C-alpha atoms as a PDB file:
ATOM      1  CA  UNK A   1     -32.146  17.021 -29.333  1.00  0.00           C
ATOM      2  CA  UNK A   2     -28.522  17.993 -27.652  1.00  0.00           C
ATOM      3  CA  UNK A   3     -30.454  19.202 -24.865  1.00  0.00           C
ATOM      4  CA  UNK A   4     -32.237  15.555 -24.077  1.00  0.00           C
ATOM      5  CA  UNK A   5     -28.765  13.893 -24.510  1.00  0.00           C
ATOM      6  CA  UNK A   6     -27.255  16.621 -21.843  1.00  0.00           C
ATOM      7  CA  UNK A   7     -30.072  16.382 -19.085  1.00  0.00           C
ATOM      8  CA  UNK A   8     -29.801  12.328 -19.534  1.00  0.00           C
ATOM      9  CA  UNK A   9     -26.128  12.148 -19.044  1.00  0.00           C
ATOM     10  CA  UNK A  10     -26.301  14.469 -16.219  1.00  0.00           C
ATOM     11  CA  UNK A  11     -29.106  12.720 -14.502  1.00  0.00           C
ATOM     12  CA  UNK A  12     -26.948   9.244 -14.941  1.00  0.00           C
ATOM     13  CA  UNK A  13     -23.519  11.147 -13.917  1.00  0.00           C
ATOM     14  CA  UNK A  14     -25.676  12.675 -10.813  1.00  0.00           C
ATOM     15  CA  UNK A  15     -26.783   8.738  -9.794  1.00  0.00           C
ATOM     16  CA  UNK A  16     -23.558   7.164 -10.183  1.00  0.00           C
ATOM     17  CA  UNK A  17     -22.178   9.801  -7.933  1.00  0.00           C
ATOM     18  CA  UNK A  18     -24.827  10.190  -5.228  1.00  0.00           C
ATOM     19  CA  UNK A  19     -26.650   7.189  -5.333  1.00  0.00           C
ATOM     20  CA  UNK A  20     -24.460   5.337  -3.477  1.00  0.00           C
ATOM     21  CA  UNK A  21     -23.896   7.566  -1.059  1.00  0.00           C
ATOM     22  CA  UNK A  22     -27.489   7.267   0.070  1.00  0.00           C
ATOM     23  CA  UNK A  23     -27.950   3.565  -0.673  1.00  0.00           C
ATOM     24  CA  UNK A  24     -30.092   4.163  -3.610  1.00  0.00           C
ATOM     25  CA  UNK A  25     -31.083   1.646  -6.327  1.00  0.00           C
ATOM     26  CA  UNK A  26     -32.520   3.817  -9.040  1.00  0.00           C
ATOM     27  CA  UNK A  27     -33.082   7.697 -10.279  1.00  0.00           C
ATOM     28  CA  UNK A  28     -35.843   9.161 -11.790  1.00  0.00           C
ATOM     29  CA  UNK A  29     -35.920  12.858 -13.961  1.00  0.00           C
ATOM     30  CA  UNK A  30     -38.725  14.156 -15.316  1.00  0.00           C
ATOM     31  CA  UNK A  31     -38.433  17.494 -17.670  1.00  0.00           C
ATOM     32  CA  UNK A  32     -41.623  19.687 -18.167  1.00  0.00           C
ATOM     33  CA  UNK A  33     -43.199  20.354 -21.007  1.00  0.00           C
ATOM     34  CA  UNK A  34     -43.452  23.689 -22.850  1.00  0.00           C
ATOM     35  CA  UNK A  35     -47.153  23.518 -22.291  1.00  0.00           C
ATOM     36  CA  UNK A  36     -46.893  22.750 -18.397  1.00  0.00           C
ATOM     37  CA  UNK A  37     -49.189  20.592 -18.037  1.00  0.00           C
ATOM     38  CA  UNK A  38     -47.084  17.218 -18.831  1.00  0.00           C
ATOM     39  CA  UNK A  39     -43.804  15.421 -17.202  1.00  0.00           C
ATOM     40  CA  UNK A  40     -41.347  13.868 -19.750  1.00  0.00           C
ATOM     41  CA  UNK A  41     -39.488  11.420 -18.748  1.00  0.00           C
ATOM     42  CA  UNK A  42     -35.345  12.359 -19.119  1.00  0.00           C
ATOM     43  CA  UNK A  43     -33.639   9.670 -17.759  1.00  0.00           C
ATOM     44  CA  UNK A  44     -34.044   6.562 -14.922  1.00  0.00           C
ATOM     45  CA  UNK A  45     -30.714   5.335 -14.135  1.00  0.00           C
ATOM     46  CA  UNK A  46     -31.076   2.200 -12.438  1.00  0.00           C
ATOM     47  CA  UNK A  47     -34.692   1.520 -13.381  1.00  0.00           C
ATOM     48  CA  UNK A  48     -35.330  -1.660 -15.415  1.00  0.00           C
ATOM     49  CA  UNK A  49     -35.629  -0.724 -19.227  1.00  0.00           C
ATOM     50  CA  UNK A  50     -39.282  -1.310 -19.004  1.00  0.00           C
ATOM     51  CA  UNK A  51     -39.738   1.342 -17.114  1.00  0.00           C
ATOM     52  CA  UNK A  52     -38.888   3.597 -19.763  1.00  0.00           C
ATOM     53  CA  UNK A  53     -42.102   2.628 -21.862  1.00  0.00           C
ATOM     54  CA  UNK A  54     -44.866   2.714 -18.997  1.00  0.00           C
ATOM     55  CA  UNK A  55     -43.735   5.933 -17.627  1.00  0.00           C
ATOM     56  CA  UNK A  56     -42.841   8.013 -20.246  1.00  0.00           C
ATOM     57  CA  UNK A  57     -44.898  10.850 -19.332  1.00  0.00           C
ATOM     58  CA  UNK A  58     -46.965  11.620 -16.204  1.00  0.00           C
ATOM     59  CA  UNK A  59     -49.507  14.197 -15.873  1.00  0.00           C
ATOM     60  CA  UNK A  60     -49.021  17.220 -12.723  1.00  0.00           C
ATOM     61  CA  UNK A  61     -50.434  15.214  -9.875  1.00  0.00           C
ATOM     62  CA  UNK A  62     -50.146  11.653 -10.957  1.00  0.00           C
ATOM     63  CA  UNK A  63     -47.977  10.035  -9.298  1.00  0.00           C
ATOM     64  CA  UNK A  64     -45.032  10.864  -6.221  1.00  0.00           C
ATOM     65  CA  UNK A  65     -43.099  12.745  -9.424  1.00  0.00           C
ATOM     66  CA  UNK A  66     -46.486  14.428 -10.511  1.00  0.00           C
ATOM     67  CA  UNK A  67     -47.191  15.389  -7.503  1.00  0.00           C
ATOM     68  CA  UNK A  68     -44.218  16.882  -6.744  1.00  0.00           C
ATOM     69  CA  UNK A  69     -44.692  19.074  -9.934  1.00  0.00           C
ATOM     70  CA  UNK A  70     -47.686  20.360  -9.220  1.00  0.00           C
ATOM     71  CA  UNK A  71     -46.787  21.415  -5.622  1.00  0.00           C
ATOM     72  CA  UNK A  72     -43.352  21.773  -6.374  1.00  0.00           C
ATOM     73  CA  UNK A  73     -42.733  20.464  -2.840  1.00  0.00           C
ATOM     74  CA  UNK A  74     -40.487  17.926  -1.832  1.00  0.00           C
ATOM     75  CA  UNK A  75     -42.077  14.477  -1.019  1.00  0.00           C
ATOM     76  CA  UNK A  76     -40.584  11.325   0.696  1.00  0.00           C
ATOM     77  CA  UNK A  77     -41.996   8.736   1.381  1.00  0.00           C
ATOM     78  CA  UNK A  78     -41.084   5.519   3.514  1.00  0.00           C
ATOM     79  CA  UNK A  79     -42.029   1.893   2.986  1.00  0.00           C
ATOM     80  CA  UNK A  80     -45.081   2.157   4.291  1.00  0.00           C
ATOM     81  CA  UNK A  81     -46.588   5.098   2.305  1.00  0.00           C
ATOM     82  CA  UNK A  82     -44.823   3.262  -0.980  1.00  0.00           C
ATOM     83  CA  UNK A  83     -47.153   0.469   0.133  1.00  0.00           C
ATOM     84  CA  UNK A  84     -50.329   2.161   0.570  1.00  0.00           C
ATOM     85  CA  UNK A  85     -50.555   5.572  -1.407  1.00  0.00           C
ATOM     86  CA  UNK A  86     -51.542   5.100  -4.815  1.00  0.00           C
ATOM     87  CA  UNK A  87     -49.309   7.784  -6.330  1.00  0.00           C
ATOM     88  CA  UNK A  88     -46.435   5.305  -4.830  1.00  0.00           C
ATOM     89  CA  UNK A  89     -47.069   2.339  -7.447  1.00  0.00           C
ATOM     90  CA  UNK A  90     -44.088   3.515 -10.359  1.00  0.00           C
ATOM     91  CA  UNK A  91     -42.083   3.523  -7.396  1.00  0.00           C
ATOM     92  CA  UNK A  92     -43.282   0.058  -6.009  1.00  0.00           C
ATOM     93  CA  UNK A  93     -44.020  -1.412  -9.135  1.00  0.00           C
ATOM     94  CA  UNK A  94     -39.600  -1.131  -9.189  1.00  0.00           C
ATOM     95  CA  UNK A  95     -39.057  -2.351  -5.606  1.00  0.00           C
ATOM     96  CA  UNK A  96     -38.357   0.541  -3.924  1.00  0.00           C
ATOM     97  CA  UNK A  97     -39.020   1.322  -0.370  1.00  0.00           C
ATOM     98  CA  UNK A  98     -37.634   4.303   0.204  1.00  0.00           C
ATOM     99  CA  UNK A  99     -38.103   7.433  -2.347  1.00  0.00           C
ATOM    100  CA  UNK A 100     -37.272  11.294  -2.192  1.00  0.00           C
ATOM    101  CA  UNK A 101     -38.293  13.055  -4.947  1.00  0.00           C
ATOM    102  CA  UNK A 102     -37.387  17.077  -5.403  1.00  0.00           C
ATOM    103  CA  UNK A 103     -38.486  19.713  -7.851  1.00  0.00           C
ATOM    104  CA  UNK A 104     -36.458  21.364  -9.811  1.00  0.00           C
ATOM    105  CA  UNK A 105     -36.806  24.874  -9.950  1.00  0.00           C
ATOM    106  CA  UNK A 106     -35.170  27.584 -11.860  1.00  0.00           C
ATOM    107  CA  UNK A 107     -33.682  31.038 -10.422  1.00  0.00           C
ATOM    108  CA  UNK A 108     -37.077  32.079 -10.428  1.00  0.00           C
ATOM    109  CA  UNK A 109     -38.835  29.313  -8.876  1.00  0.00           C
ATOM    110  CA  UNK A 110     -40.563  28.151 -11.989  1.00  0.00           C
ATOM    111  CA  UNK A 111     -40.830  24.343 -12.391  1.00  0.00           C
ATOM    112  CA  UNK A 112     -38.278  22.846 -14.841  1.00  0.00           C
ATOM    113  CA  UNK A 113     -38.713  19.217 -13.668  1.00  0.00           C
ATOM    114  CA  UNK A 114     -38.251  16.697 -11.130  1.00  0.00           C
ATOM    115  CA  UNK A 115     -35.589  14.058  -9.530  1.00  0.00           C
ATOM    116  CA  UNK A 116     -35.853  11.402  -7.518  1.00  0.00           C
ATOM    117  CA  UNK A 117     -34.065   8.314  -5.684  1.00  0.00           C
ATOM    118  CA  UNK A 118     -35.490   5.106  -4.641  1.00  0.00           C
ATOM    119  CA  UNK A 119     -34.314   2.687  -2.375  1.00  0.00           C
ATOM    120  CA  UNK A 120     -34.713  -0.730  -2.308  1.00  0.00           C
ATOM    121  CA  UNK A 121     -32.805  -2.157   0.412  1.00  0.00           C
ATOM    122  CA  UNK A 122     -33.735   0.009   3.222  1.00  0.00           C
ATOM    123  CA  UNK A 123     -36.976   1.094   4.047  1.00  0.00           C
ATOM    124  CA  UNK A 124     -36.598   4.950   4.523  1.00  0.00           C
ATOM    125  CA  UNK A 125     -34.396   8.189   3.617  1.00  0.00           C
ATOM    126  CA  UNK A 126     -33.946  10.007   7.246  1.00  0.00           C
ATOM    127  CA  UNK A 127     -33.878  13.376   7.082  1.00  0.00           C
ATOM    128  CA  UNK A 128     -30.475  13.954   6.591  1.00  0.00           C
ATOM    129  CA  UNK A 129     -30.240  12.297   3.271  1.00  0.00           C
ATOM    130  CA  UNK A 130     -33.346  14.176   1.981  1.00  0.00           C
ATOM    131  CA  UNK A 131     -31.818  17.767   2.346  1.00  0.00           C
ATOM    132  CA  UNK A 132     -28.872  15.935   1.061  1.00  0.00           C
ATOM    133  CA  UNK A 133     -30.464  15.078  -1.995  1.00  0.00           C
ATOM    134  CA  UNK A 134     -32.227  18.345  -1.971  1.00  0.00           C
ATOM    135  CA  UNK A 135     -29.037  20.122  -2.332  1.00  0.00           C
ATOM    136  CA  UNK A 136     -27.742  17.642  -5.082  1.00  0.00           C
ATOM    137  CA  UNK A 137     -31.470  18.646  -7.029  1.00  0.00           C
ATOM    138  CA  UNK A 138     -30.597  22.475  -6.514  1.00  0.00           C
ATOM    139  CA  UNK A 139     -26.994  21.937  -8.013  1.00  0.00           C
ATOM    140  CA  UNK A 140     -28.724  20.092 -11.355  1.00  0.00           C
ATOM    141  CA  UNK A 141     -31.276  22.832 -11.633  1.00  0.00           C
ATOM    142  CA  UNK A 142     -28.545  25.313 -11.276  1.00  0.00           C
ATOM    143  CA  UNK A 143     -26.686  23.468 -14.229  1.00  0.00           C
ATOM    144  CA  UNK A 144     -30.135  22.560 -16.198  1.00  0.00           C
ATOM    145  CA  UNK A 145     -30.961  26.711 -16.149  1.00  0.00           C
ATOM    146  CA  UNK A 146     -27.692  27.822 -17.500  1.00  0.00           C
ATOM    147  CA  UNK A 147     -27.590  25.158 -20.043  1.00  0.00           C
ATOM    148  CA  UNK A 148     -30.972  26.447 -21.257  1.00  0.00           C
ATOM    149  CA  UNK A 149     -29.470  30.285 -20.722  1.00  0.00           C
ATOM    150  CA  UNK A 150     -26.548  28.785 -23.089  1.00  0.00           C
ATOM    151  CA  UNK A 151     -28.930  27.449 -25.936  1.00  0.00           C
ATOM    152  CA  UNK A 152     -31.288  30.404 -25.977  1.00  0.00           C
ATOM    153  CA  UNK A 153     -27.825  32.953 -26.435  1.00  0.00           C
ATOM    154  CA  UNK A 154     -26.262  30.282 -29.012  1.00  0.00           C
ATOM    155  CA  UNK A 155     -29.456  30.749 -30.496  1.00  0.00           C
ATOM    156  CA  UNK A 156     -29.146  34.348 -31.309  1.00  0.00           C
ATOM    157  CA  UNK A 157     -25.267  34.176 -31.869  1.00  0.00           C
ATOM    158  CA  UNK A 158     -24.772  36.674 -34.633  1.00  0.00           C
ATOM    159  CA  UNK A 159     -28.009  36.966 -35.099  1.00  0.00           C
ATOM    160  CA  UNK A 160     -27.027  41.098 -35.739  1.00  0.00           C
ATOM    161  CA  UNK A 161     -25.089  40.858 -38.609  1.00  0.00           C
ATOM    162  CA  UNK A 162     -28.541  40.966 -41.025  1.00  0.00           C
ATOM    163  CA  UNK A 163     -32.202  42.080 -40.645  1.00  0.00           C
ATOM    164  CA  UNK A 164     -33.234  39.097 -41.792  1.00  0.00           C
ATOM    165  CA  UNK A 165     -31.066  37.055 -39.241  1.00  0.00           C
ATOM    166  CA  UNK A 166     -31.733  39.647 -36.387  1.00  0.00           C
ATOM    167  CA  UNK A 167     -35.581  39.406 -36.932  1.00  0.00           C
ATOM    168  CA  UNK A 168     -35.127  35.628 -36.516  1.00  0.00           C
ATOM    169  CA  UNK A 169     -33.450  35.841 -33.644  1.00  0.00           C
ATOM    170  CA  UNK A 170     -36.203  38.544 -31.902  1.00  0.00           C
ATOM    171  CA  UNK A 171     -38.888  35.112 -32.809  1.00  0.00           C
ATOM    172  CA  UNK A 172     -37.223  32.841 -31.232  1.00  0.00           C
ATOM    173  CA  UNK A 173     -36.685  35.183 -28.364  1.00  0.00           C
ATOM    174  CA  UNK A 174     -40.272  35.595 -28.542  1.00  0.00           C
ATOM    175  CA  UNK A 175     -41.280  31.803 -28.648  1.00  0.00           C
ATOM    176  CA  UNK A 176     -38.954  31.401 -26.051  1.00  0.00           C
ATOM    177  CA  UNK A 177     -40.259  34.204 -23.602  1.00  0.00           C
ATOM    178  CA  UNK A 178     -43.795  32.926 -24.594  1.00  0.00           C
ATOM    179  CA  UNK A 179     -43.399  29.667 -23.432  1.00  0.00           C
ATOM    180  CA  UNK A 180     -41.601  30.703 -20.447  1.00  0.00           C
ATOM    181  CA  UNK A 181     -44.273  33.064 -19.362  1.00  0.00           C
ATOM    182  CA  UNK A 182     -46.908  30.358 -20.248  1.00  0.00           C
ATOM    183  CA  UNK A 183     -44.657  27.802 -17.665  1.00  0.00           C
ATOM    184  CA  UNK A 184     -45.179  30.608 -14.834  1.00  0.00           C
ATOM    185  CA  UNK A 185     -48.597  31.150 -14.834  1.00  0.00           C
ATOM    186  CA  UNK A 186     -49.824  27.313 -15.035  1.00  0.00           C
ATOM    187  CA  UNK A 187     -52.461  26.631 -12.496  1.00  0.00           C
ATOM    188  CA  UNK A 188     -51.546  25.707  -9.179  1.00  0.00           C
END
């Protein structure tokens, strides 16, 4: 799907930028599913290809990238949380030691995904890099909501000039509002 191939060349454009700018050895994004229930993994820049396999999807609340979807809080966590909390083992299964993961939320503040950074030289973000990296996570929800704005018009792109054509537009429309209404009300 174009869209997969967009949101993983972002999230690796994103990394290559900021990630050394905060010291950070790896990226996570997560994308969430239609249903809202389930993470999908987008992209890991900088994770081993392994990583790929065992954490394809997580469920809201397993995990640091879980969790962050179902409270759609930020969460960072030092080395010493990574060490101990058990949501913290993707992250130090990989070595890191620091990690700041951030939701990202759409205009409306409906969950679209995650994104995080990990460390594994240094064994904390300070506070300064975490907004940092908050504000980088508002700029590629900004860009993931107008791509999907984009899609959903392309979508209907002369959709007017039949019945036929405009009546499959006003389903897709449909589907589309559906599972965007169905993304707002998950629990939570």
């Amino acid at each position: 799907m174009e869209e997969d191939r967009d949101e993983a060349a972002m999230a690796a454009a994103v990394f290559a930028a900021v990630g050394p700018l905060v010291d950070a050895a790896f990226c996570v994004n997560y994308r969430l599913d239609e249903g809202g229930a389930t993470l999908s993994l987008v992209a890991a820049p900088g994770a081993p290809p392994g990583f790929a396999q065992a954490a394809a999807t997580l469920r809201l609340g397993e995990a640091f990238c879980g969790t962050v979807a179902a409270t759609c809080e930020r969460l960072t966590a030092d080395a010493a949380r990574i060490a101990t909390d058990a949501r913290g083992a993707l992250v130090r299964d990989l070595g890191g030691r620091a990690y700041s993961c951030h939701p990202l939320l759409d205009g409306e503040g409906r969950l679209m995904g995650t994104l995080s950074f990990a460390a594994t030289r240094k064994d904390a973000f300070d506070e300064e890099e975490a907004d940092f990296l908050q504000t980088v996570c508002h700029f590629v929800a900004l860009a993931w909501q107008r791509r999907r704005g984009e899609a959903a018009r392309r979508g209907c792109a002369g959709c007017w000039t039949t019945s036929t054509s405009s009546s499959a537009c006003w389903r897709r429309t449909a589907r589309w509002w559906r599972a965007t209404v169905r993304r707002s009300r998950r629990p939570g």
